[in-house]
Short mmCIF file of C-alpha atoms in Angstrom, two decimals:
data_model
loop_
_atom_site.label_atom_id
_atom_site.label_comp_id
_atom_site.label_asym_id
_atom_site.label_seq_id
_atom_site.Cartn_x
_atom_site.Cartn_y
_atom_site.Cartn_z
CA MET W 16 -63.41 -56.71 -4.10
CA ASN W 17 -63.08 -57.65 -7.70
CA ASN W 18 -64.69 -55.18 -10.12
CA MET W 19 -65.68 -58.04 -12.46
CA ASN W 20 -68.14 -59.38 -9.86
CA LEU W 21 -69.73 -56.03 -9.03
CA ASN W 22 -72.78 -54.63 -10.74
CA SER W 23 -72.96 -51.06 -12.00
CA ASP W 24 -74.55 -49.66 -8.83
CA GLU W 25 -71.93 -51.27 -6.60
CA ILE W 26 -69.13 -49.85 -8.75
CA LYS W 27 -70.67 -46.38 -8.56
CA TYR W 28 -71.04 -46.75 -4.80
CA GLN W 29 -67.38 -47.78 -4.40
CA LYS W 30 -66.23 -44.81 -6.50
CA ALA W 31 -68.43 -42.44 -4.50
CA LEU W 32 -67.10 -43.87 -1.23
CA LYS W 33 -63.51 -43.40 -2.43
CA ARG W 34 -64.27 -39.79 -3.42
CA VAL W 35 -65.89 -39.05 -0.05
CA LYS W 36 -62.80 -40.42 1.73
CA LYS W 37 -60.55 -38.15 -0.36
CA ILE W 38 -62.70 -35.11 0.44
CA LYS W 39 -62.80 -36.03 4.14
CA GLY W 40 -59.01 -36.39 4.13
CA PHE W 41 -58.62 -32.93 2.62
CA TYR W 42 -60.91 -31.29 5.17
CA SER W 43 -59.10 -33.06 8.02
CA HIS W 44 -55.82 -31.73 6.60
CA LEU W 45 -57.33 -28.22 6.41
CA ILE W 46 -58.52 -28.31 10.03
CA VAL W 47 -55.12 -29.48 11.30
CA TYR W 48 -53.43 -26.77 9.19
CA ILE W 49 -55.63 -24.04 10.67
CA VAL W 50 -55.29 -25.23 14.28
CA ILE W 51 -51.52 -25.80 14.23
CA ASN W 52 -50.66 -22.63 12.34
CA THR W 53 -52.93 -20.52 14.53
CA MET W 54 -51.14 -21.91 17.58
CA LEU W 55 -47.74 -21.19 16.00
CA VAL W 56 -48.62 -17.62 15.07
CA VAL W 57 -50.14 -16.91 18.49
CA SER W 58 -47.11 -18.46 20.18
CA ASN W 59 -44.73 -16.34 18.12
CA SER W 60 -46.74 -13.19 18.76
CA ASN W 61 -46.64 -13.78 22.53
CA ASN W 62 -42.87 -14.26 22.50
CA SER W 63 -41.96 -11.07 20.67
CA SER W 64 -44.56 -8.56 19.60
CA GLU W 65 -42.09 -6.28 17.82
CA ASP W 66 -40.78 -9.08 15.55
CA PHE W 67 -44.22 -10.44 14.64
CA TRP W 68 -43.94 -9.72 10.90
CA ARG W 69 -40.69 -11.59 10.38
CA TRP W 70 -40.27 -14.50 7.98
CA GLN W 71 -40.03 -17.20 10.66
CA THR W 72 -43.51 -16.39 11.98
CA PHE W 73 -45.24 -17.32 8.72
CA SER W 74 -42.83 -19.63 6.87
CA THR W 75 -44.42 -22.84 8.21
CA ALA W 76 -47.89 -21.66 7.21
CA LEU W 77 -46.65 -20.66 3.76
CA PHE W 78 -44.91 -23.92 2.87
CA TRP W 79 -47.54 -26.12 4.48
CA GLY W 80 -50.15 -24.01 2.68
CA ILE W 81 -48.52 -24.85 -0.65
CA GLY W 82 -48.86 -28.53 0.20
CA LEU W 83 -52.46 -27.99 1.29
CA ILE W 84 -53.28 -26.28 -2.02
CA ALA W 85 -51.71 -29.20 -3.90
CA HIS W 86 -53.80 -31.63 -1.82
CA GLY W 87 -56.96 -29.63 -2.55
CA LEU W 88 -56.22 -29.51 -6.26
CA SER W 89 -55.66 -33.28 -6.36
CA VAL W 90 -59.04 -33.83 -4.69
CA PHE W 91 -61.24 -31.24 -6.42
CA LEU W 92 -59.62 -30.32 -9.74
CA PRO W 93 -59.79 -33.62 -11.69
CA SER W 94 -63.59 -33.75 -11.65
CA PHE W 95 -63.82 -30.00 -12.28
CA LEU W 96 -61.55 -30.06 -15.34
CA MET W 97 -62.47 -33.40 -16.86
CA GLY W 98 -66.06 -33.84 -15.72
CA LYS W 99 -67.66 -36.62 -13.75
CA ASP W 100 -67.81 -39.11 -16.62
CA TRP W 101 -64.29 -38.59 -17.98
CA GLU W 102 -62.88 -41.74 -16.38
CA GLU W 103 -65.77 -43.90 -17.53
CA LYS W 104 -65.58 -42.57 -21.10
CA ASN W 105 -61.85 -43.21 -21.34
CA GLN W 106 -61.57 -46.64 -19.74
CA GLY W 107 -61.47 -48.24 -23.17
CA VAL W 108 -58.26 -46.35 -24.04
CA ASN W 109 -56.08 -48.46 -21.77
CA GLY W 110 -57.84 -51.72 -22.54
CA LYS W 111 -59.37 -52.22 -19.09
CA GLY W 112 -62.87 -51.14 -19.96
CA LYS W 113 -65.40 -51.56 -22.70
CA THR W 114 -65.48 -49.02 -25.47
CA LYS W 115 -68.84 -47.38 -25.98
#
């Protein structure tokens, strides 16, 4: 769809739809992270109970968790830091939008 042919409500709807898809993608990522890492930790605990607290048991969860945090920040932090209207207010800076 071309943004030039859309009215204001349609543009807002498209932006909201895009935001909902990003949030849904993050929560899907979170669920997969929890399920897979729970299975890995349980599997490692069943194999050797005395070596449960070793690095290999939690390294996947740690590094994947860093990626999950980055994903969450990319989804939730921009609107938190810059506000909901930041993009609309600054569209005129790059010449694509009308200055208010």
